[in-house]
Short mmCIF file of the C-alpha atoms (twelve columns), coordinates in Angstrom:
data_MODEL
# 
_entry.id   MODEL 
# 
loop_
_atom_site.group_PDB 
_atom_site.id 
_atom_site.type_symbol 
_atom_site.label_atom_id 
_atom_site.label_alt_id 
_atom_site.label_comp_id 
_atom_site.label_asym_id 
_atom_site.label_seq_id 
_atom_site.Cartn_x 
_atom_site.Cartn_y 
_atom_site.Cartn_z 
_atom_site.pdbx_PDB_model_num 
ATOM 1   C CA . UNK A 1   51.666 125.805 95.369  1 
ATOM 2   C CA . UNK A 2   51.673 126.692 91.658  1 
ATOM 3   C CA . UNK A 3   53.948 129.539 90.590  1 
ATOM 4   C CA . UNK A 4   53.701 131.070 94.057  1 
ATOM 5   C CA . UNK A 5   49.915 130.825 94.254  1 
ATOM 6   C CA . UNK A 6   47.574 128.354 95.907  1 
ATOM 7   C CA . UNK A 7   44.737 126.972 93.807  1 
ATOM 8   C CA . UNK A 8   41.940 124.981 95.445  1 
ATOM 9   C CA . UNK A 9   38.813 123.355 94.043  1 
ATOM 10  C CA . UNK A 10  35.317 123.373 95.520  1 
ATOM 11  C CA . UNK A 11  33.006 120.534 94.521  1 
ATOM 12  C CA . UNK A 12  29.375 120.810 95.720  1 
ATOM 13  C CA . UNK A 13  28.061 117.260 96.179  1 
ATOM 14  C CA . UNK A 14  25.087 117.836 98.463  1 
ATOM 15  C CA . UNK A 15  22.251 117.594 95.941  1 
ATOM 16  C CA . UNK A 16  19.335 115.168 95.923  1 
ATOM 17  C CA . UNK A 17  19.787 113.661 92.416  1 
ATOM 18  C CA . UNK A 18  16.095 114.397 91.866  1 
ATOM 19  C CA . UNK A 19  16.126 114.126 88.073  1 
ATOM 20  C CA . UNK A 20  18.272 110.991 88.153  1 
ATOM 21  C CA . UNK A 21  15.982 109.195 90.589  1 
ATOM 22  C CA . UNK A 22  18.882 107.615 92.529  1 
ATOM 23  C CA . UNK A 23  22.188 108.748 94.108  1 
ATOM 24  C CA . UNK A 24  23.976 109.537 90.863  1 
ATOM 25  C CA . UNK A 25  27.434 110.140 92.299  1 
ATOM 26  C CA . UNK A 26  27.587 106.498 93.431  1 
ATOM 27  C CA . UNK A 27  26.601 105.086 90.035  1 
ATOM 28  C CA . UNK A 28  29.150 102.645 88.572  1 
ATOM 29  C CA . UNK A 29  31.441 104.158 85.973  1 
ATOM 30  C CA . UNK A 30  34.750 102.909 84.654  1 
ATOM 31  C CA . UNK A 31  36.489 100.896 87.348  1 
ATOM 32  C CA . UNK A 32  34.705 102.721 90.161  1 
ATOM 33  C CA . UNK A 33  31.915 105.242 90.567  1 
ATOM 34  C CA . UNK A 34  30.952 108.525 88.947  1 
ATOM 35  C CA . UNK A 35  32.338 110.587 91.825  1 
ATOM 36  C CA . UNK A 36  35.620 108.643 91.810  1 
ATOM 37  C CA . UNK A 37  36.066 109.357 88.115  1 
ATOM 38  C CA . UNK A 38  35.368 113.053 88.659  1 
ATOM 39  C CA . UNK A 39  37.788 113.281 91.575  1 
ATOM 40  C CA . UNK A 40  40.460 111.405 89.623  1 
ATOM 41  C CA . UNK A 41  40.482 114.259 87.102  1 
ATOM 42  C CA . UNK A 42  40.924 116.818 89.861  1 
ATOM 43  C CA . UNK A 43  43.720 114.822 91.461  1 
ATOM 44  C CA . UNK A 44  45.458 114.505 88.091  1 
ATOM 45  C CA . UNK A 45  45.559 118.306 87.890  1 
ATOM 46  C CA . UNK A 46  47.858 120.708 89.740  1 
ATOM 47  C CA . UNK A 47  45.109 121.899 92.073  1 
ATOM 48  C CA . UNK A 48  46.548 121.903 95.583  1 
ATOM 49  C CA . UNK A 49  43.436 120.999 97.580  1 
ATOM 50  C CA . UNK A 50  40.083 119.559 96.517  1 
ATOM 51  C CA . UNK A 51  37.169 120.277 98.878  1 
ATOM 52  C CA . UNK A 52  33.941 118.290 98.497  1 
ATOM 53  C CA . UNK A 53  30.756 119.351 100.306 1 
ATOM 54  C CA . UNK A 54  28.553 116.396 101.258 1 
ATOM 55  C CA . UNK A 55  25.143 116.149 102.898 1 
ATOM 56  C CA . UNK A 56  25.208 115.151 106.599 1 
ATOM 57  C CA . UNK A 57  23.031 112.107 105.835 1 
ATOM 58  C CA . UNK A 58  25.246 110.856 102.983 1 
ATOM 59  C CA . UNK A 59  27.878 108.936 104.927 1 
ATOM 60  C CA . UNK A 60  28.636 106.521 102.084 1 
ATOM 61  C CA . UNK A 61  29.534 109.355 99.727  1 
ATOM 62  C CA . UNK A 62  31.589 111.115 102.406 1 
ATOM 63  C CA . UNK A 63  33.567 107.922 103.100 1 
ATOM 64  C CA . UNK A 64  34.188 107.314 99.406  1 
ATOM 65  C CA . UNK A 65  35.417 110.877 98.852  1 
ATOM 66  C CA . UNK A 66  37.766 110.684 101.829 1 
ATOM 67  C CA . UNK A 67  39.197 107.446 100.428 1 
ATOM 68  C CA . UNK A 68  40.084 109.446 97.293  1 
ATOM 69  C CA . UNK A 69  42.324 111.733 99.335  1 
ATOM 70  C CA . UNK A 70  40.237 114.908 99.196  1 
ATOM 71  C CA . UNK A 71  38.916 117.183 101.946 1 
ATOM 72  C CA . UNK A 72  35.298 116.459 102.847 1 
ATOM 73  C CA . UNK A 73  33.128 119.132 104.449 1 
ATOM 74  C CA . UNK A 74  29.901 117.947 106.077 1 
ATOM 75  C CA . UNK A 75  27.688 120.892 107.079 1 
ATOM 76  C CA . UNK A 76  25.489 120.437 110.176 1 
ATOM 77  C CA . UNK A 77  22.370 120.783 108.006 1 
ATOM 78  C CA . UNK A 78  21.698 120.115 104.334 1 
ATOM 79  C CA . UNK A 79  22.755 123.135 102.229 1 
ATOM 80  C CA . UNK A 80  19.553 124.409 100.590 1 
ATOM 81  C CA . UNK A 81  21.319 125.754 97.482  1 
ATOM 82  C CA . UNK A 82  24.614 125.229 95.678  1 
ATOM 83  C CA . UNK A 83  25.727 128.674 96.866  1 
ATOM 84  C CA . UNK A 84  25.432 127.479 100.462 1 
ATOM 85  C CA . UNK A 85  27.674 124.501 99.699  1 
ATOM 86  C CA . UNK A 86  30.207 126.825 98.111  1 
ATOM 87  C CA . UNK A 87  30.211 129.049 101.192 1 
ATOM 88  C CA . UNK A 88  30.988 126.036 103.390 1 
ATOM 89  C CA . UNK A 89  33.837 125.156 101.057 1 
ATOM 90  C CA . UNK A 90  35.250 128.681 101.125 1 
ATOM 91  C CA . UNK A 91  35.079 128.778 104.924 1 
ATOM 92  C CA . UNK A 92  37.000 125.491 105.047 1 
ATOM 93  C CA . UNK A 93  39.729 126.789 102.741 1 
ATOM 94  C CA . UNK A 94  39.966 130.062 104.639 1 
ATOM 95  C CA . UNK A 95  40.268 128.317 107.998 1 
ATOM 96  C CA . UNK A 96  42.758 125.652 106.935 1 
ATOM 97  C CA . UNK A 97  44.924 127.009 104.108 1 
ATOM 98  C CA . UNK A 98  45.334 130.771 104.725 1 
ATOM 99  C CA . UNK A 99  44.691 131.936 101.148 1 
ATOM 100 C CA . UNK A 100 45.730 135.390 99.946  1 
ATOM 101 C CA . UNK A 101 44.373 137.604 97.166  1 
ATOM 102 C CA . UNK A 102 46.794 136.209 94.571  1 
ATOM 103 C CA . UNK A 103 45.407 132.689 95.079  1 
ATOM 104 C CA . UNK A 104 42.371 131.227 93.335  1 
ATOM 105 C CA . UNK A 105 39.619 128.654 93.634  1 
ATOM 106 C CA . UNK A 106 37.887 126.604 90.989  1 
ATOM 107 C CA . UNK A 107 34.261 125.534 91.017  1 
ATOM 108 C CA . UNK A 108 32.575 122.683 89.148  1 
ATOM 109 C CA . UNK A 109 29.685 120.284 89.805  1 
ATOM 110 C CA . UNK A 110 30.470 116.843 91.215  1 
ATOM 111 C CA . UNK A 111 28.700 115.065 88.362  1 
ATOM 112 C CA . UNK A 112 31.286 115.750 85.631  1 
ATOM 113 C CA . UNK A 113 32.974 112.371 85.002  1 
ATOM 114 C CA . UNK A 114 34.647 113.617 81.800  1 
ATOM 115 C CA . UNK A 115 36.206 116.627 83.516  1 
ATOM 116 C CA . UNK A 116 39.526 117.402 81.845  1 
ATOM 117 C CA . UNK A 117 42.751 118.085 83.777  1 
ATOM 118 C CA . UNK A 118 43.914 119.909 80.624  1 
ATOM 119 C CA . UNK A 119 41.074 122.425 80.919  1 
ATOM 120 C CA . UNK A 120 41.885 122.895 84.599  1 
ATOM 121 C CA . UNK A 121 45.508 123.515 83.676  1 
ATOM 122 C CA . UNK A 122 44.561 126.078 81.021  1 
ATOM 123 C CA . UNK A 123 42.604 128.070 83.609  1 
ATOM 124 C CA . UNK A 124 45.392 127.928 86.172  1 
ATOM 125 C CA . UNK A 125 47.940 129.115 83.621  1 
ATOM 126 C CA . UNK A 126 45.662 131.952 82.519  1 
ATOM 127 C CA . UNK A 127 45.127 133.125 86.097  1 
ATOM 128 C CA . UNK A 128 48.555 134.776 86.202  1 
ATOM 129 C CA . UNK A 129 47.644 137.484 83.718  1 
ATOM 130 C CA . UNK A 130 43.928 137.706 84.584  1 
ATOM 131 C CA . UNK A 131 44.060 137.888 88.353  1 
ATOM 132 C CA . UNK A 132 41.213 140.330 88.802  1 
ATOM 133 C CA . UNK A 133 38.508 138.482 86.890  1 
ATOM 134 C CA . UNK A 134 36.728 135.166 86.697  1 
ATOM 135 C CA . UNK A 135 37.974 132.729 84.074  1 
ATOM 136 C CA . UNK A 136 35.476 130.603 82.142  1 
ATOM 137 C CA . UNK A 137 36.606 127.794 79.798  1 
ATOM 138 C CA . UNK A 138 35.061 127.377 76.362  1 
ATOM 139 C CA . UNK A 139 34.950 124.550 73.815  1 
ATOM 140 C CA . UNK A 140 33.632 125.354 70.376  1 
ATOM 141 C CA . UNK A 141 32.508 128.705 71.735  1 
ATOM 142 C CA . UNK A 142 30.397 127.056 74.451  1 
ATOM 143 C CA . UNK A 143 31.032 127.955 78.075  1 
ATOM 144 C CA . UNK A 144 31.524 125.235 80.662  1 
ATOM 145 C CA . UNK A 145 33.135 124.260 83.959  1 
ATOM 146 C CA . UNK A 146 35.192 124.594 85.990  1 
ATOM 147 C CA . UNK A 147 35.129 128.346 86.568  1 
ATOM 148 C CA . UNK A 148 38.118 129.993 88.232  1 
ATOM 149 C CA . UNK A 149 37.571 132.748 90.791  1 
ATOM 150 C CA . UNK A 150 40.391 134.909 92.165  1 
ATOM 151 C CA . UNK A 151 40.502 134.682 95.944  1 
ATOM 152 C CA . UNK A 152 40.199 138.476 96.047  1 
ATOM 153 C CA . UNK A 153 36.579 138.023 94.926  1 
ATOM 154 C CA . UNK A 154 35.679 135.660 97.775  1 
ATOM 155 C CA . UNK A 155 34.251 138.370 99.972  1 
ATOM 156 C CA . UNK A 156 31.707 139.125 97.269  1 
ATOM 157 C CA . UNK A 157 30.360 135.575 97.526  1 
ATOM 158 C CA . UNK A 158 29.716 136.040 101.236 1 
ATOM 159 C CA . UNK A 159 28.023 139.377 100.473 1 
ATOM 160 C CA . UNK A 160 25.402 137.880 98.149  1 
ATOM 161 C CA . UNK A 161 21.854 138.202 99.425  1 
ATOM 162 C CA . UNK A 162 19.742 135.146 100.169 1 
ATOM 163 C CA . UNK A 163 17.998 135.478 96.809  1 
ATOM 164 C CA . UNK A 164 21.201 135.860 94.769  1 
ATOM 165 C CA . UNK A 165 23.155 133.013 93.213  1 
ATOM 166 C CA . UNK A 166 26.756 132.855 92.073  1 
ATOM 167 C CA . UNK A 167 25.669 133.794 88.550  1 
ATOM 168 C CA . UNK A 168 25.183 137.350 89.848  1 
ATOM 169 C CA . UNK A 169 28.964 137.661 90.143  1 
ATOM 170 C CA . UNK A 170 29.313 137.214 86.380  1 
ATOM 171 C CA . UNK A 171 27.025 140.199 85.906  1 
ATOM 172 C CA . UNK A 172 28.822 142.420 88.414  1 
ATOM 173 C CA . UNK A 173 32.474 141.639 87.818  1 
ATOM 174 C CA . UNK A 174 34.798 141.099 84.851  1 
ATOM 175 C CA . UNK A 175 35.096 137.624 83.363  1 
ATOM 176 C CA . UNK A 176 37.362 136.302 80.664  1 
ATOM 177 C CA . UNK A 177 36.767 133.319 78.400  1 
ATOM 178 C CA . UNK A 178 39.615 130.832 78.026  1 
ATOM 179 C CA . UNK A 179 39.315 128.819 74.773  1 
ATOM 180 C CA . UNK A 180 40.382 125.223 75.395  1 
ATOM 181 C CA . UNK A 181 39.918 123.789 71.895  1 
ATOM 182 C CA . UNK A 182 43.686 123.453 71.485  1 
ATOM 183 C CA . UNK A 183 43.941 121.102 74.478  1 
ATOM 184 C CA . UNK A 184 40.736 119.092 74.015  1 
ATOM 185 C CA . UNK A 185 39.632 117.024 70.993  1 
ATOM 186 C CA . UNK A 186 36.701 118.292 68.924  1 
ATOM 187 C CA . UNK A 187 34.446 115.516 70.233  1 
ATOM 188 C CA . UNK A 188 35.346 116.196 73.874  1 
ATOM 189 C CA . UNK A 189 32.642 115.703 76.531  1 
ATOM 190 C CA . UNK A 190 34.687 117.584 79.134  1 
ATOM 191 C CA . UNK A 191 31.755 119.901 79.907  1 
ATOM 192 C CA . UNK A 192 29.215 117.080 80.186  1 
ATOM 193 C CA . UNK A 193 27.374 116.553 83.459  1 
ATOM 194 C CA . UNK A 194 24.917 113.898 84.609  1 
ATOM 195 C CA . UNK A 195 21.428 115.098 85.508  1 
ATOM 196 C CA . UNK A 196 19.303 112.352 83.951  1 
ATOM 197 C CA . UNK A 197 19.596 108.636 83.058  1 
ATOM 198 C CA . UNK A 198 20.010 109.733 79.423  1 
ATOM 199 C CA . UNK A 199 23.022 111.872 80.375  1 
ATOM 200 C CA . UNK A 200 24.543 108.910 82.195  1 
ATOM 201 C CA . UNK A 201 24.108 106.578 79.220  1 
ATOM 202 C CA . UNK A 202 25.565 109.168 76.856  1 
ATOM 203 C CA . UNK A 203 28.688 109.739 78.923  1 
ATOM 204 C CA . UNK A 204 29.164 106.005 79.489  1 
ATOM 205 C CA . UNK A 205 29.405 105.252 75.760  1 
# 
């Protein structure tokens, strides 16, 4: 509980790593794996619960995430799109943690090993005075992740049509940019994700 509000994180991790050519979240990084480094940033933040959505055929990843102390959701079938993973995560939070409109949830890809707890904190702090809109962090004017959604907007996610992605919400509802340059160094890779072998080599430097 942060200032009377619950803040959870949803981490979709049910992709195929098609562009990487191998299971990228299990790639070695630091003293562990890419996913462990990403989850370490979340656990270093003040987010109350971290929910990771994992494919039903990815038992190794599910086991590793559980060993990191986060909630793991394994849908009965592979989520076809990221939105479907997010819906599973929201259902899990709703069923287990009784969120209310004043609460919030954060969303970011699983392949962000340089994710910054300081950026997460900036969004959480800004949520108090921007409760009715999405909050999007920026560095050098560039938007990134995670994105904070007020829980009051959750119903809109469930109302999206099959052809609509989460980006539609940014078009329909207010959003507010939260500059994070004061908490991150100019050369920060906090928004960097790993889609290709080149991305992995760059973030491992």
